[in-house]
XYZ file of C-alpha atoms in Angstrom:
288
model
C 0.004 0.003 0.001
C 2.887 2.365 0.777
C 4.374 1.593 -2.623
C 1.099 2.304 -4.382
C 0.640 5.639 -2.580
C 4.188 6.698 -3.373
C 3.662 5.726 -6.971
C 1.104 8.476 -7.438
C 3.889 11.022 -7.043
C 6.192 9.519 -9.660
C 4.067 9.487 -12.798
C 5.842 11.321 -15.618
C 4.267 12.971 -18.616
C 6.118 13.112 -21.919
C 4.725 16.499 -22.889
C 2.827 19.216 -21.106
C -0.685 20.213 -22.108
C -2.989 23.128 -21.443
C -6.697 22.788 -20.596
C -7.547 23.931 -24.148
C -5.240 21.388 -25.769
C -7.161 18.768 -27.820
C -4.907 16.167 -26.226
C -6.591 16.818 -22.879
C -10.018 16.046 -24.347
C -8.655 12.806 -25.783
C -6.455 11.655 -22.925
C -7.297 13.527 -19.730
C -4.168 13.504 -17.556
C -2.467 10.999 -19.868
C -0.222 12.005 -22.786
C -1.125 11.702 -26.459
C 1.217 9.342 -28.348
C 2.848 10.205 -31.653
C 1.351 8.260 -34.586
C 0.204 5.115 -32.730
C -0.491 2.029 -34.816
C -3.587 1.409 -32.698
C -5.236 4.808 -32.943
C -8.049 3.791 -30.596
C -5.609 3.686 -27.660
C -3.282 6.658 -28.153
C -2.940 7.773 -24.516
C -0.149 6.835 -22.120
C 1.403 7.601 -18.767
C 4.853 6.637 -17.491
C 5.521 5.338 -13.979
C 9.157 5.066 -12.948
C 8.755 3.460 -9.522
C 9.235 -0.322 -9.872
C 6.370 -2.675 -9.025
C 5.553 -6.273 -9.881
C 3.645 -7.019 -13.103
C 0.456 -7.805 -11.175
C 0.724 -4.555 -9.203
C 1.339 -2.483 -12.324
C -1.666 -3.919 -14.160
C -3.819 -3.192 -11.106
C -2.523 0.394 -11.087
C -3.210 0.846 -14.813
C -6.679 -0.706 -14.469
C -7.541 1.733 -11.678
C -7.067 4.472 -14.293
C -9.167 2.634 -16.919
C -5.941 1.682 -18.711
C -3.736 -1.405 -19.187
C -0.050 -2.154 -19.446
C 1.138 -1.269 -22.931
C 0.275 -3.407 -25.913
C 2.672 -3.265 -28.874
C 1.058 -3.446 -32.297
C 3.970 -2.827 -34.678
C 7.777 -2.555 -34.793
C 7.301 1.229 -34.923
C 5.335 1.215 -31.669
C 7.968 -1.005 -30.094
C 10.710 1.509 -30.956
C 8.543 4.361 -29.722
C 8.020 2.729 -26.326
C 11.714 1.813 -26.113
C 12.748 5.429 -26.813
C 10.205 6.667 -24.294
C 11.562 4.314 -21.634
C 15.194 5.210 -22.245
C 14.506 8.951 -22.314
C 12.958 8.572 -18.866
C 15.930 6.607 -17.512
C 14.076 3.287 -17.492
C 17.191 1.451 -18.688
C 16.939 -1.734 -16.627
C 13.765 -2.982 -18.292
C 10.048 -2.303 -18.047
C 6.903 -4.407 -17.851
C 4.782 -4.813 -20.993
C 1.242 -6.139 -21.328
C 1.858 -9.563 -22.887
C 0.924 -12.485 -20.654
C 0.282 -16.222 -20.820
C -3.381 -16.614 -19.966
C -3.471 -20.440 -19.897
C -0.979 -23.234 -19.196
C -0.143 -23.415 -22.909
C 3.214 -21.619 -23.235
C 2.586 -20.987 -26.932
C -0.544 -18.904 -26.291
C 0.209 -15.347 -25.242
C -2.158 -12.384 -25.436
C -2.167 -8.678 -24.648
C -3.846 -8.066 -21.304
C -5.775 -5.190 -22.870
C -8.491 -7.187 -24.622
C -6.774 -10.598 -24.587
C -5.814 -10.168 -28.246
C -3.158 -12.612 -29.593
C 0.275 -11.093 -30.193
C 0.842 -9.783 -33.731
C 4.325 -8.591 -32.792
C 6.775 -10.908 -31.010
C 10.310 -10.010 -30.028
C 11.349 -12.624 -27.496
C 15.035 -12.861 -26.592
C 16.631 -15.556 -28.790
C 13.182 -15.907 -30.413
C 11.809 -18.132 -27.680
C 10.370 -18.182 -24.158
C 11.985 -19.812 -21.137
C 9.632 -22.493 -19.716
C 8.910 -22.178 -16.017
C 10.207 -18.623 -15.627
C 6.831 -16.899 -15.583
C 3.644 -16.006 -17.423
C 4.195 -12.238 -17.661
C 6.603 -10.149 -19.730
C 9.103 -7.313 -19.796
C 11.057 -5.395 -22.427
C 14.848 -5.250 -22.069
C 15.568 -1.556 -22.512
C 19.375 -1.664 -22.212
C 19.709 -2.419 -25.929
C 18.205 -0.964 -29.103
C 16.983 -4.478 -29.914
C 14.347 -3.983 -27.166
C 13.840 -7.742 -26.861
C 11.269 -9.278 -24.526
C 11.618 -11.817 -21.743
C 9.025 -13.755 -19.792
C 9.011 -13.096 -16.054
C 7.295 -13.975 -12.809
C 4.074 -11.972 -12.433
C 4.403 -11.223 -8.725
C 8.147 -11.077 -8.035
C 10.069 -9.010 -10.593
C 9.764 -5.259 -9.959
C 10.178 -2.849 -12.884
C 8.836 0.527 -14.051
C 5.998 0.562 -16.565
C 3.774 2.503 -18.964
C -0.029 2.483 -18.908
C -2.018 2.858 -22.130
C -5.694 3.693 -22.611
C -8.340 4.793 -25.092
C -9.144 8.171 -26.592
C -11.950 9.512 -24.376
C -13.618 11.257 -27.319
C -14.359 7.902 -28.984
C -16.703 6.793 -26.182
C -20.361 7.309 -27.032
C -22.442 9.467 -24.711
C -25.473 7.296 -25.467
C -26.502 3.768 -24.576
C -25.734 1.180 -27.294
C -28.442 0.452 -29.842
C -27.300 -3.133 -30.348
C -25.733 -5.620 -27.973
C -21.920 -5.345 -27.638
C -19.815 -8.199 -28.975
C -18.121 -10.733 -26.731
C -14.511 -9.819 -26.018
C -14.764 -6.098 -26.703
C -14.329 -3.428 -24.052
C -17.571 -1.770 -22.984
C -17.444 1.680 -21.384
C -20.281 3.408 -19.581
C -21.909 6.139 -21.714
C -20.189 9.520 -21.518
C -17.135 8.010 -19.819
C -15.302 9.266 -17.766
C -18.281 11.256 -16.436
C -21.025 8.695 -16.818
C -24.306 10.121 -15.589
C -26.565 8.321 -18.079
C -28.431 5.199 -16.871
C -28.029 2.282 -19.264
C -28.612 -1.459 -19.595
C -26.789 -4.134 -21.576
C -28.054 -7.574 -22.611
C -25.571 -10.372 -23.274
C -26.547 -13.710 -24.807
C -24.173 -16.658 -25.231
C -24.631 -19.624 -27.542
C -26.618 -22.584 -26.259
C -24.773 -24.727 -23.713
C -22.556 -21.747 -22.890
C -22.594 -19.325 -20.009
C -21.644 -15.658 -19.680
C -18.513 -14.587 -17.820
C -18.469 -10.862 -17.060
C -15.210 -9.131 -16.123
C -15.454 -5.794 -14.365
C -12.062 -4.502 -15.458
C -12.565 -1.194 -13.669
C -15.451 0.486 -11.910
C -14.987 3.814 -10.142
C -18.114 5.276 -8.581
C -19.667 6.557 -5.395
C -21.477 4.304 -2.951
C -24.802 5.474 -4.368
C -23.917 4.549 -7.971
C -24.872 0.962 -8.772
C -23.830 -1.586 -11.370
C -26.391 -4.391 -11.183
C -25.787 -7.849 -12.671
C -28.826 -9.979 -13.512
C -29.144 -13.498 -14.890
C -31.786 -15.046 -17.116
C -34.611 -15.245 -17.910
C -34.700 -19.041 -17.782
C -37.313 -21.780 -17.240
C -39.803 -21.045 -14.456
C -38.704 -17.389 -14.329
C -40.268 -14.875 -16.706
C -37.829 -12.115 -15.741
C -34.105 -12.036 -14.937
C -33.101 -12.459 -11.303
C -30.461 -10.318 -9.552
C -27.012 -11.789 -8.945
C -24.877 -8.883 -7.705
C -25.112 -5.148 -7.040
C -21.772 -3.317 -7.138
C -20.861 0.171 -5.960
C -17.698 2.075 -5.085
C -14.429 0.887 -6.650
C -14.049 -2.582 -8.185
C -11.030 -3.729 -10.204
C -10.432 -7.022 -11.988
C -13.382 -9.026 -10.646
C -15.290 -11.678 -12.609
C -18.850 -12.937 -12.381
C -20.353 -15.913 -14.167
C -23.911 -16.947 -14.956
C -24.948 -20.284 -13.512
C -28.477 -21.022 -14.635
C -28.701 -19.309 -17.999
C -26.849 -18.279 -21.152
C -28.183 -14.735 -20.712
C -27.032 -11.848 -18.526
C -28.190 -8.260 -18.094
C -26.016 -5.446 -16.715
C -27.716 -2.268 -15.497
C -25.865 0.993 -14.748
C -27.633 3.285 -12.236
C -25.610 6.456 -11.582
C -26.871 8.434 -8.598
C -23.945 10.305 -7.079
C -20.647 12.067 -7.621
C -17.789 9.860 -8.760
C -14.933 8.804 -6.506
C -12.246 9.044 -9.186
C -9.886 11.897 -9.878
C -11.822 15.082 -10.693
C -15.039 13.291 -9.782
C -14.719 10.734 -12.575
C -17.101 7.800 -12.511
C -17.975 4.957 -14.810
C -16.932 1.456 -15.743
C -15.026 -0.633 -18.219
C -16.333 -4.187 -18.589
C -15.971 -7.115 -20.973
C -17.858 -10.377 -21.378
C -16.893 -13.742 -22.846
C -18.727 -16.977 -23.546
C -17.718 -19.877 -21.307
C -18.296 -23.441 -22.423
C -20.133 -25.705 -20.043
C -23.813 -26.476 -19.751
C -25.845 -24.316 -17.414
C -28.512 -25.860 -15.185
C -31.990 -26.151 -16.681
């Protein structure tokens, strides 16, 4: 906890911005990247205090961000130059991780997208070392290594979306499985909204609340169903306050409803409030 509090004082910005700067509208207190390959996530913030991979991802998630994903050789060089220019020369965490026990299957933690760019040292991973990753910044080759998720401490960079791309309205159609879903008007989400998720037959819904920052009077309700003998969905959970990296799964149905009920001032920086969630389909028959 002491480390996390101290960390708030060591965030570095690459460039300064004025309140009228378009970059502020896009990125808030993050910095706008130069020519990102993934233009939907052009905002970043540098943290020089070393933490473990798990701690850094928790810190990024608390700001509606994730550890950096690298989508091209150009982005890799950009992040390497950024690290070196900020004296991060002994390595930094990156967002690639091994989600399952299959060492060949690595994804970016921001969306669990398979790696398009791979730059492992000697072109391979070291079995048994760890399921998380770091970039070696002491060389222009900027190669990657796998590392233990809760032991190795390194600095890091968080990356997040352009705020101006988030709709201020509730979605007209149901979001797709696997995509990030932000509350309407994020990061000042005062519009009530509901979301209906339906999985294929013999599948269930797994909902991940990546980040929720709200007051104790703002509610994110999770409902399940309908299903046989119940005409309407039944409530599973009611969340308020701050929630990071928690998952909920349907048990009796392949359907789930999420309802956002904002009622108070946010608990985030500058009164921010809202959520970032994602759902996936989980195989396994639900109970009839």
